[in-house]
C-alpha positions as a Python dict, from the first residue, in 0.01 Angstrom:
ca = {
    (1, 'M'): (0, 0, 0),
    (2, 'N'): (-339, 164, -66),
    (3, 'I'): (-594, 174, 226),
    (4, 'T'): (-917, 330, 252),
    (5, 'R'): (-1143, 341, 570),
    (6, 'K'): (-1483, 482, 607),
    (7, 'L'): (-1511, 697, 923),
    (8, 'L'): (-1813, 702, 1163),
    (9, 'P'): (-1841, 915, 1473),
    (10, 'S'): (-1787, 727, 1801),
    (11, 'R'): (-2100, 652, 2009),
    (12, 'M'): (-1991, 888, 2289),
    (13, 'L'): (-1939, 1185, 2026),
    (14, 'I'): (-2311, 1097, 1875),
    (15, 'I'): (-2450, 1100, 2245),
    (16, 'Y'): (-2269, 1451, 2315),
    (17, 'S'): (-2398, 1581, 1974),
    (18, 'I'): (-2759, 1492, 2020),
    (19, 'I'): (-2750, 1656, 2385),
    (20, 'I'): (-2583, 1979, 2228),
    (21, 'S'): (-2839, 1975, 1939),
    (22, 'A'): (-3122, 1957, 2174),
    (23, 'I'): (-3010, 2242, 2362),
    (24, 'V'): (-2933, 2450, 2049),
    (25, 'G'): (-3280, 2363, 1939),
    (26, 'Y'): (-3435, 2468, 2260),
    (27, 'A'): (-3249, 2796, 2247),
    (28, 'I'): (-3369, 2860, 1887),
    (29, 'Y'): (-3710, 2791, 1996),
    (30, 'Y'): (-3693, 3021, 2296),
    (31, 'A'): (-3526, 3299, 2105),
    (32, 'F'): (-3802, 3311, 1844),
    (33, 'T'): (-4097, 3280, 2084),
    (34, 'E'): (-3973, 3478, 2372),
    (35, 'G'): (-3672, 3674, 2270),
    (36, 'N'): (-3609, 4017, 2124),
    (37, 'T'): (-3417, 4078, 1796),
    (38, 'L'): (-3080, 4096, 1979),
    (39, 'I'): (-3139, 3757, 2137),
    (40, 'R'): (-3240, 3603, 1791),
    (41, 'I'): (-2944, 3744, 1618),
    (42, 'V'): (-2691, 3607, 1894),
    (43, 'V'): (-2852, 3257, 1879),
    (44, 'I'): (-2848, 3237, 1502),
    (45, 'I'): (-2484, 3329, 1509),
    (46, 'A'): (-2410, 3070, 1777),
    (47, 'T'): (-2598, 2816, 1590),
    (48, 'L'): (-2409, 2868, 1271),
    (49, 'L'): (-2077, 2846, 1456),
    (50, 'I'): (-2191, 2506, 1617),
    (51, 'V'): (-2342, 2369, 1293),
    (52, 'L'): (-2115, 2482, 991),
    (53, 'P'): (-1792, 2291, 1122),
    (54, 'V'): (-2006, 1973, 1059),
    (55, 'L'): (-1931, 2045, 673),
    (56, 'R'): (-1576, 1963, 754),
    (57, 'M'): (-1659, 1631, 894),
    (58, 'P'): (-1422, 1357, 769),
    (59, 'V'): (-1616, 1072, 595),
    (60, 'S'): (-1324, 856, 467),
    (61, 'I'): (-943, 852, 504),
    (62, 'N'): (-709, 720, 218),
    (63, 'E'): (-340, 626, 283),
    (64, 'D'): (-108, 558, -17),
    (65, 'N'): (273, 537, -26),
    (66, 'D'): (317, 924, -47),
    (67, 'T'): (-4, 1075, 101),
    (68, 'I'): (-278, 1071, 361),
    (69, 'R'): (-610, 1189, 219),
    (70, 'I'): (-907, 1293, 443),
    (71, 'K'): (-1237, 1297, 232),
    (72, 'L'): (-1467, 1565, 411),
    (73, 'I'): (-1834, 1630, 350),
    (74, 'V'): (-1708, 1933, 175),
    (75, 'G'): (-1365, 1926, 24),
    (76, 'E'): (-1046, 1717, 99),
    (77, 'K'): (-741, 1756, 303),
    (78, 'V'): (-404, 1619, 169),
    (79, 'F'): (-93, 1549, 381),
    (80, 'L'): (241, 1453, 212),
    (81, 'K'): (418, 1180, 418),
    (82, 'K'): (750, 1323, 348),
    (83, 'E'): (659, 1649, 531),
    (84, 'H'): (518, 1493, 843),
    (85, 'T'): (609, 1251, 1132),
    (86, 'I'): (331, 1009, 1210),
    (87, 'T'): (280, 899, 1566),
    (88, 'H'): (0, 669, 1688),
    (89, 'I'): (-204, 818, 1987),
    (90, 'K'): (-351, 590, 2234),
    (91, 'T'): (-553, 788, 2484),
    (92, 'K'): (-916, 877, 2552),
    (93, 'S'): (-867, 1203, 2735),
    (94, 'L'): (-715, 1387, 2450),
    (95, 'F'): (-992, 1629, 2389),
    (96, 'S'): (-1022, 1763, 2742),
    (97, 'V'): (-915, 2127, 2704),
    (98, 'R'): (-1064, 2318, 2398),
    (99, 'L'): (-911, 2639, 2292),
    (100, 'F'): (-1111, 2711, 1986),
    (101, 'A'): (-1289, 2385, 1907),
    (102, 'T'): (-1629, 2215, 1856),
    (103, 'S'): (-1727, 1841, 1931),
    (104, 'V'): (-2061, 1832, 1756),
    (105, 'F'): (-2045, 1504, 1529),
    (106, 'L'): (-1675, 1566, 1512),
    (107, 'Y'): (-1357, 1683, 1702),
    (108, 'W'): (-1266, 1995, 1503),
    (109, 'G'): (-1037, 2281, 1598),
    (110, 'Y'): (-765, 2354, 1849),
    (111, 'F'): (-718, 2163, 2163),
    (112, 'W'): (-437, 2146, 2430),
    (113, 'T'): (-318, 1869, 2655),
    (114, 'K'): (-29, 1864, 2885),
    (115, 'S'): (139, 1560, 2701),
    (116, 'I'): (110, 1702, 2347),
    (117, 'G'): (61, 2074, 2388),
    (118, 'T'): (-150, 2267, 2137),
    (119, 'F'): (-272, 2066, 1827),
    (120, 'Y'): (-546, 2091, 1566),
    (121, 'A'): (-781, 1796, 1541),
    (122, 'L'): (-986, 1687, 1249),
    (123, 'C'): (-1151, 1346, 1351),
    (124, 'V'): (-1466, 1163, 1444),
    (125, 'D'): (-1344, 889, 1675),
    (126, 'N'): (-1114, 912, 1968),
    (127, 'T'): (-1018, 559, 1978),
    (128, 'N'): (-791, 532, 1670),
    (129, 'L'): (-591, 828, 1609),
    (130, 'I'): (-258, 935, 1462),
    (131, 'M'): (-75, 1261, 1507),
    (132, 'L'): (95, 1422, 1211),
    (133, 'T'): (387, 1657, 1308),
    (134, 'N'): (500, 1903, 1038),
    (135, 'K'): (877, 1866, 1010),
    (136, 'N'): (918, 2223, 890),
    (137, 'D'): (720, 2429, 1166),
    (138, 'G'): (638, 2153, 1440),
    (139, 'S'): (261, 2215, 1399),
    (140, 'K'): (55, 1909, 1506),
    (141, 'I'): (-263, 1773, 1351),
    (142, 'V'): (-463, 1478, 1506),
    (143, 'I'): (-663, 1267, 1255),
    (144, 'D'): (-835, 924, 1241),
    (145, 'S'): (-613, 650, 1158),
    (146, 'P'): (-640, 490, 812),
    (147, 'F'): (-590, 157, 989),
    (148, 'V'): (-887, -17, 1182),
}
């Protein structure tokens, strides 16, 4: 069994990302036309913290008999199936509490929910997700499902 699926951000995530990008764009414009040097530095750092995670955006996912591979814009993440328990997730409110995360063109970072607890997310669509729970340390990562 070898399944590969291209990943595209959900429509709602694209809308949020456009709104956030517009706000960041206005902040940059304001900082460089009206702000002093300190404001410019703060805005540049904030912009980098929002934009750089996009380089970790998943573009495709591949599942074979032994691994799940996530191809990122820059790099790749590989998960061995024998080291993880795989659970399908069916909820739309999974990304409600962000601990240290961003949602600009992808769900990336640490989130918390009452039902799951703390988990790491690396996905672009909240409708078709799986959770990989590490059998050794119990850490959880939520990714896009390789199945449509």
